[in-house]
Tab-separated table of C-alpha atoms in Angstrom:
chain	number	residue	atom	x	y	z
A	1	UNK	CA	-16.028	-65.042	-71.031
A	2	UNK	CA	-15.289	-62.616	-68.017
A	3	UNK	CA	-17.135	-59.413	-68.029
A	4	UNK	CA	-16.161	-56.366	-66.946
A	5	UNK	CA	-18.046	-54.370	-64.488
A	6	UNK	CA	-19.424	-51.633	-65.327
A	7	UNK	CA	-18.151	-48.379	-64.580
A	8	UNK	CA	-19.876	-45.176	-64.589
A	9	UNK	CA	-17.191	-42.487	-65.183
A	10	UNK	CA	-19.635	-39.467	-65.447
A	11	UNK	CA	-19.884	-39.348	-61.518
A	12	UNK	CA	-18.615	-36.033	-60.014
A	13	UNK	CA	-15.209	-36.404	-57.971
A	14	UNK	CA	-15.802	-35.194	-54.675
A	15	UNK	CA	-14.328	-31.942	-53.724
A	16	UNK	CA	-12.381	-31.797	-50.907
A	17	UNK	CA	-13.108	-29.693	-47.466
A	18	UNK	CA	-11.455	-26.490	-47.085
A	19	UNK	CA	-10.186	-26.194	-43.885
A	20	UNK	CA	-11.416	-23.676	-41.384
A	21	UNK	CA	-9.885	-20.207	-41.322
A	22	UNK	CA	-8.038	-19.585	-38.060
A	23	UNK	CA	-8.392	-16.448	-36.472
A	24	UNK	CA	-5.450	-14.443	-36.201
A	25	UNK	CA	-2.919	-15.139	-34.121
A	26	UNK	CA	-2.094	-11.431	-33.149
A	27	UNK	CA	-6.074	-11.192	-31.944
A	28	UNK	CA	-5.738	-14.491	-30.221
A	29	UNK	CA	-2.798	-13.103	-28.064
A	30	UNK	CA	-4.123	-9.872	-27.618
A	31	UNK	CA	-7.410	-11.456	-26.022
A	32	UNK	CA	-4.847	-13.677	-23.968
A	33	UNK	CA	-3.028	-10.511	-22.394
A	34	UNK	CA	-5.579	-8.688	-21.664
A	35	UNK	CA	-7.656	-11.612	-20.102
A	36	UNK	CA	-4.253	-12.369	-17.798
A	37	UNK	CA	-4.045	-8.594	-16.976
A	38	UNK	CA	-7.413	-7.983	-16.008
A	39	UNK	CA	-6.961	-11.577	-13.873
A	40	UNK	CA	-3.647	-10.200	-12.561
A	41	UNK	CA	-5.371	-6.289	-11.598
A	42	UNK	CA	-8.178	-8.307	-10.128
A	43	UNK	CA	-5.595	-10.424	-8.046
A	44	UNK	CA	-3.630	-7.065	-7.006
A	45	UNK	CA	-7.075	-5.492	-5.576
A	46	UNK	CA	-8.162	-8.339	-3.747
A	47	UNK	CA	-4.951	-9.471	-2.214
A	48	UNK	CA	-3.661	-6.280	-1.766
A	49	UNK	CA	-5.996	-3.547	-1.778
A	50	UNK	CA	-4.082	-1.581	-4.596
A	51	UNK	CA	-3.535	-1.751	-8.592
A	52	UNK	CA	-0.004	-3.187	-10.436
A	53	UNK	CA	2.376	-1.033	-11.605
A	54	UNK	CA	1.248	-0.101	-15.103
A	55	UNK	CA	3.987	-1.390	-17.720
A	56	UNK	CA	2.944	1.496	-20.231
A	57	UNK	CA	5.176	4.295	-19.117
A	58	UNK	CA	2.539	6.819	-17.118
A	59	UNK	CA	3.037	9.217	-14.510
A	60	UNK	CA	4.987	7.051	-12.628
A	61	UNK	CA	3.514	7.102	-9.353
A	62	UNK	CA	2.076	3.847	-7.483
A	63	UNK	CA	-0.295	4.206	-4.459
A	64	UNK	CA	-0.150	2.038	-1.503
A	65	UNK	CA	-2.561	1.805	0.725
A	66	UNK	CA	-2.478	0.827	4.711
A	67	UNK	CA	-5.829	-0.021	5.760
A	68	UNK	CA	-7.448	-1.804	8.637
A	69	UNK	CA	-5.139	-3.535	11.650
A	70	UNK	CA	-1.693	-3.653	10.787
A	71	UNK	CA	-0.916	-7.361	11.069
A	72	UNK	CA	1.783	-8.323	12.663
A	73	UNK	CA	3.559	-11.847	13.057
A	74	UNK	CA	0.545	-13.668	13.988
A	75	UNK	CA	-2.377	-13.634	11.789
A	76	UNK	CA	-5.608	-11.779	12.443
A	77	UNK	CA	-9.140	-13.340	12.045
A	78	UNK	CA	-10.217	-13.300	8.633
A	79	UNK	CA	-13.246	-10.840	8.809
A	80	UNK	CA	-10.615	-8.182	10.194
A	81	UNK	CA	-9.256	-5.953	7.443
A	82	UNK	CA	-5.776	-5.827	7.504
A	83	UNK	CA	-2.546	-4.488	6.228
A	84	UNK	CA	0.239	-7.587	5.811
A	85	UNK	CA	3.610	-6.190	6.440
A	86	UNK	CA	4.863	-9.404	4.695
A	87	UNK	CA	3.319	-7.937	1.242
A	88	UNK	CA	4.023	-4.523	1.642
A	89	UNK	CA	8.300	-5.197	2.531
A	90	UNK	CA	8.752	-6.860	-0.680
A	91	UNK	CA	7.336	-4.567	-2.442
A	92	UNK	CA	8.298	-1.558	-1.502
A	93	UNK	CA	11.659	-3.168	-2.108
A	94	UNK	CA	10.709	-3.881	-5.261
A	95	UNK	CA	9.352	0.007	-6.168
A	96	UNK	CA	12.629	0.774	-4.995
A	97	UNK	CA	14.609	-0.726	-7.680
A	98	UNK	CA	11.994	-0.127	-10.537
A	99	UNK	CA	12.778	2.385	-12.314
A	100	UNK	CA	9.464	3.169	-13.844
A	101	UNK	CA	8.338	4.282	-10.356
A	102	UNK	CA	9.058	7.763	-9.773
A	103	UNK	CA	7.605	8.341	-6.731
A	104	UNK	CA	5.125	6.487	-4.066
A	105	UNK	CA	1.835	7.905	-2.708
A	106	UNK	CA	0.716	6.227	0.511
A	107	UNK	CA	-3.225	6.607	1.559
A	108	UNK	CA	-3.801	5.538	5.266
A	109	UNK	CA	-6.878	4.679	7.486
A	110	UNK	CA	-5.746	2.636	10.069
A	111	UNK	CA	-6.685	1.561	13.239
A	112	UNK	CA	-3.368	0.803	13.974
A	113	UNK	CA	-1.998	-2.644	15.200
A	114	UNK	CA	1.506	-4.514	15.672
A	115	UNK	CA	3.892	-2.169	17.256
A	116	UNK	CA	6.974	-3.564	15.104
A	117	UNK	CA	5.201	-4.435	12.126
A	118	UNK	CA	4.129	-0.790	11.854
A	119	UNK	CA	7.901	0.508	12.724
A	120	UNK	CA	9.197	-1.912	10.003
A	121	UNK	CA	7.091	-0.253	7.142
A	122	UNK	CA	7.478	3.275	8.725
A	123	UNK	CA	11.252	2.739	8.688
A	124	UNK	CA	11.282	1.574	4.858
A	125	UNK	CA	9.280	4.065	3.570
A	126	UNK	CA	11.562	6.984	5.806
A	127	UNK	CA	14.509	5.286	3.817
A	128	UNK	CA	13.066	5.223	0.193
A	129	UNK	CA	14.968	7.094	-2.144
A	130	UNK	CA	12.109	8.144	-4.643
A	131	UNK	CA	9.348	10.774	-3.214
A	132	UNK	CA	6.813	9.432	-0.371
A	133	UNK	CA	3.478	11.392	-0.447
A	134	UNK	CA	1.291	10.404	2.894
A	135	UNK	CA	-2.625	11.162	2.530
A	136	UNK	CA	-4.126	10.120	5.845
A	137	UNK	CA	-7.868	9.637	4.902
A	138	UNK	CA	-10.465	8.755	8.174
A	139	UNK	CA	-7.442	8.066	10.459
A	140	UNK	CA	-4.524	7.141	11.019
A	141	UNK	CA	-4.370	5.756	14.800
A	142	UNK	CA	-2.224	4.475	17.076
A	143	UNK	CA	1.440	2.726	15.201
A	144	UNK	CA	-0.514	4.340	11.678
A	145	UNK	CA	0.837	7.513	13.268
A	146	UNK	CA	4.602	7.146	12.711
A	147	UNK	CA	3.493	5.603	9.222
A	148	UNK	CA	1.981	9.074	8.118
A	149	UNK	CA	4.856	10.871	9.040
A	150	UNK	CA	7.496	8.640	7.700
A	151	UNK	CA	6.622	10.211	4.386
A	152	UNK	CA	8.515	13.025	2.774
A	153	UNK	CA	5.434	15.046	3.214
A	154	UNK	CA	2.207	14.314	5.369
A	155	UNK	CA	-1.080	15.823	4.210
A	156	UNK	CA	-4.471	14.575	6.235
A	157	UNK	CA	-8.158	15.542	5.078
A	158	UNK	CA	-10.155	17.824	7.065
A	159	UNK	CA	-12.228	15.213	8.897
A	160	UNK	CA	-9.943	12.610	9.176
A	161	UNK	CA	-8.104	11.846	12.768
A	162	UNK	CA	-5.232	10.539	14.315
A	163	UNK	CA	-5.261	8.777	17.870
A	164	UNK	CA	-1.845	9.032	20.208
A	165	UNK	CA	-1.978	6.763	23.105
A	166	UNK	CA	0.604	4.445	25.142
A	167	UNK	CA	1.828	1.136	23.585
A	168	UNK	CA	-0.339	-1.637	24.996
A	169	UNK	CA	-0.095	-5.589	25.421
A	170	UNK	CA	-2.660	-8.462	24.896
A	171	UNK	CA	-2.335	-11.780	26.462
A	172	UNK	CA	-0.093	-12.549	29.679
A	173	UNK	CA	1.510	-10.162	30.972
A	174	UNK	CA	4.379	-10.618	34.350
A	175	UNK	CA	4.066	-7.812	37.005
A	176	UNK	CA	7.656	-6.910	37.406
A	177	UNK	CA	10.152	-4.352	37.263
A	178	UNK	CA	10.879	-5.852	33.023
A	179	UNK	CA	7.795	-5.211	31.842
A	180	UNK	CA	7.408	-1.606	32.821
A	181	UNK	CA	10.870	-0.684	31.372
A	182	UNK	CA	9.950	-3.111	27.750
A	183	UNK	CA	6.875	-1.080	27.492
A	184	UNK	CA	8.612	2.081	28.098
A	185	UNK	CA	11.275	1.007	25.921
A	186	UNK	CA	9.077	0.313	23.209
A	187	UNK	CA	7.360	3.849	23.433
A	188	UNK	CA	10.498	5.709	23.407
A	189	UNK	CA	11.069	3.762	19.660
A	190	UNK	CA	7.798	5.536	18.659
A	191	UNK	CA	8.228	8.659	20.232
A	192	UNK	CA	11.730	9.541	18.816
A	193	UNK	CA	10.599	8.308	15.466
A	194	UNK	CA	8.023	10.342	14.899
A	195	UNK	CA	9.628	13.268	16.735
A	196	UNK	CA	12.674	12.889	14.094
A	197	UNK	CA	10.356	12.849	11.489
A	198	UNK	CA	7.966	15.544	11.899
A	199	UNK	CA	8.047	18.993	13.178
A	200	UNK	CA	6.579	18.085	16.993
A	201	UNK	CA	9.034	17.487	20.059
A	202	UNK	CA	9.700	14.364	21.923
A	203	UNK	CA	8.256	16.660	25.220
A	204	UNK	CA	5.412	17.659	23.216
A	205	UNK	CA	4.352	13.906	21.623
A	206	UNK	CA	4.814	12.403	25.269
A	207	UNK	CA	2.170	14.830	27.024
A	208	UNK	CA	-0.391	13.907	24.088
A	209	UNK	CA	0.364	10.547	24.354
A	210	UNK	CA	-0.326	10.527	28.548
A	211	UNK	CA	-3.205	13.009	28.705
A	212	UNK	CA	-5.657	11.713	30.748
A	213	UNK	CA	-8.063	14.157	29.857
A	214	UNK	CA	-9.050	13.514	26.401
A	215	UNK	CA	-9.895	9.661	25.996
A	216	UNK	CA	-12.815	8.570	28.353
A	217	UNK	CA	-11.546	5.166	29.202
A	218	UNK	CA	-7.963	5.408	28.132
A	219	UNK	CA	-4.989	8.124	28.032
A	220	UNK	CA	-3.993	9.541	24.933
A	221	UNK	CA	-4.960	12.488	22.774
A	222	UNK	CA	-6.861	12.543	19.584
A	223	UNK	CA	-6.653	15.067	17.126
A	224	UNK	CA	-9.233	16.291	14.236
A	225	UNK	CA	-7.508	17.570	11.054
A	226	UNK	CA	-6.288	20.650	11.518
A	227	UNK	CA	-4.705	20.189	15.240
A	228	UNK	CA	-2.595	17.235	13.379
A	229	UNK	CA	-1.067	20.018	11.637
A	230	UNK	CA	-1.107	22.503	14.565
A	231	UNK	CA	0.605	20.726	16.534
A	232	UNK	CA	3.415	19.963	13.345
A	233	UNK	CA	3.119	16.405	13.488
A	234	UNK	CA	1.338	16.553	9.364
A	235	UNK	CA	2.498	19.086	7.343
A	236	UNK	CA	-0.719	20.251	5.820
A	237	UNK	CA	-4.505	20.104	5.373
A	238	UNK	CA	-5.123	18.721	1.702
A	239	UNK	CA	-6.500	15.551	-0.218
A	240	UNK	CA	-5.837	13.677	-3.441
A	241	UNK	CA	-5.524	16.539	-5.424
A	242	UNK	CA	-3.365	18.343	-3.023
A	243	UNK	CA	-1.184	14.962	-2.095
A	244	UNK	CA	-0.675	14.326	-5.852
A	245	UNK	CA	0.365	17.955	-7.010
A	246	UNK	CA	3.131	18.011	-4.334
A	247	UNK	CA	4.230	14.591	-5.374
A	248	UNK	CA	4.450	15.419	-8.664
A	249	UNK	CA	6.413	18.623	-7.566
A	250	UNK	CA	8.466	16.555	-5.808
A	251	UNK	CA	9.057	14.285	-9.003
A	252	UNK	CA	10.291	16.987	-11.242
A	253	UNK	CA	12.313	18.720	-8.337
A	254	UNK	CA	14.357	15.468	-8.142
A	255	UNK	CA	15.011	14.880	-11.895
A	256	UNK	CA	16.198	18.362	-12.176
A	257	UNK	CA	18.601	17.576	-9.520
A	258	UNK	CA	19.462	14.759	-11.316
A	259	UNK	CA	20.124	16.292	-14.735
């Protein structure tokens, strides 16, 4: 006879595991975005000296800055501060066409640097369609001259300065007739630019720019604050607050037009 084995139905079933509760997906992309934006404002300050574009609408002003050596098509060493024209181009091109941006404010202390580099941005920002605000903070020297005054409106802070000296060459340089007349060439590009866009004379710009009584070891002229305005190559003594008002000014002034 077979016997059946015993079974002992009074044992508890096992209850099954509840799965864990997922956090909500709304949080979970929230913490994503703002992770990527603060990676993306870090990004913009280290590679560029400046924060994004906000995508909330704002004031609508973005700030550029031109710091250090202008770099021009051959790259400086890396402990040199520098302003890439390759970053700024783009981009201005791109503030252009946004049309969040209502206007740009451009802070400057420069040494200067690449003659053409600094005509290229100085040329784009004389073109831009939207309001250009120029704040020249410390200095402006040298090709960051033409920069400041490229703006719509050029203010400079009461201790800052702004160097004006003859274009100059590194490396080799061939002691003929050419050279004289590229050099010369060359400074003629800066003087009429800056004459066309500020209040000084060619005449004027050219003796400041040849003094030989002002530099120690050099020709050239540099000027403290108020003597930029003086001699009407900024258009007034002022700092942020004073650089953002008249942008802002500037802003509504255009929109009205617009309307």
């Amino acid at each position: 006879m077979q016997t059946t084995p015993f079974q002992n139905t009074d044992v508890p079933k096992e209850t099954p595991k509840q799965p864990p509760v997922e956090k909500k997906v709304e949080n979970r992309a929230e913490e994503d975005h703002t992770l990527t934006s603060t990676n993306d404002t870090n990004n913009e300050i280290k590679e560029f000296g400046q924060l994004p574009t906000s995508q909330e609408e704002g004031s609508g002003i973005h700030c550029i800055t031109i710091i250090g050596q202008v770099e021009g098509h051959v790259s400086m060493p890396p402990q040199n501060k520098t302003t890439k024209y390759e970053h700024l181009i783009p981009q201005l091109v791109g503030l252009s066409d946004d049309p969040k941006i209502k206007g740009v404010l451009v802070v400057l202390n420069t040494v200067g640097g690449d003659v053409e580099a600094g005509l290229a941005i100085a040329e784009l920002l004389a073109s831009f369609e939207k309001p250009v605000v120029s704040l020249v903070l410390g200095g402006a020297h040298s090709i960051g001259v033409p920069i400041a005054v490229s703006s719509d409106y050029a203010f400079i802070t009461p201790s800052a300065t702004m160097t004006i000296h003859p274009v100059r060459m590194n490396g080799t340089v061939l002691g003929v007739a050419q050279t004289f007349e590229y050099f010369d060439q060359m400074q003629e590009r800066i003087v009429e630019f800056v004459s066309g866009n500020s209040g000084i004379s060619s005449e004027r710009f050219r003796q400041l720019m040849l003094d030989t009584g002002k530099l120690a070891k050099d020709m050239g002229t540099i000027l403290v604050g108020k003597e930029a305005v003086d001699e009407k190559i900024i258009n007034e003594i002022g700092g942020l607050k004073e650089a953002l008002h008249k942008l802002h000014e500037m802003i509504k002034s255009k929109e009205g037009a617009n309307q």
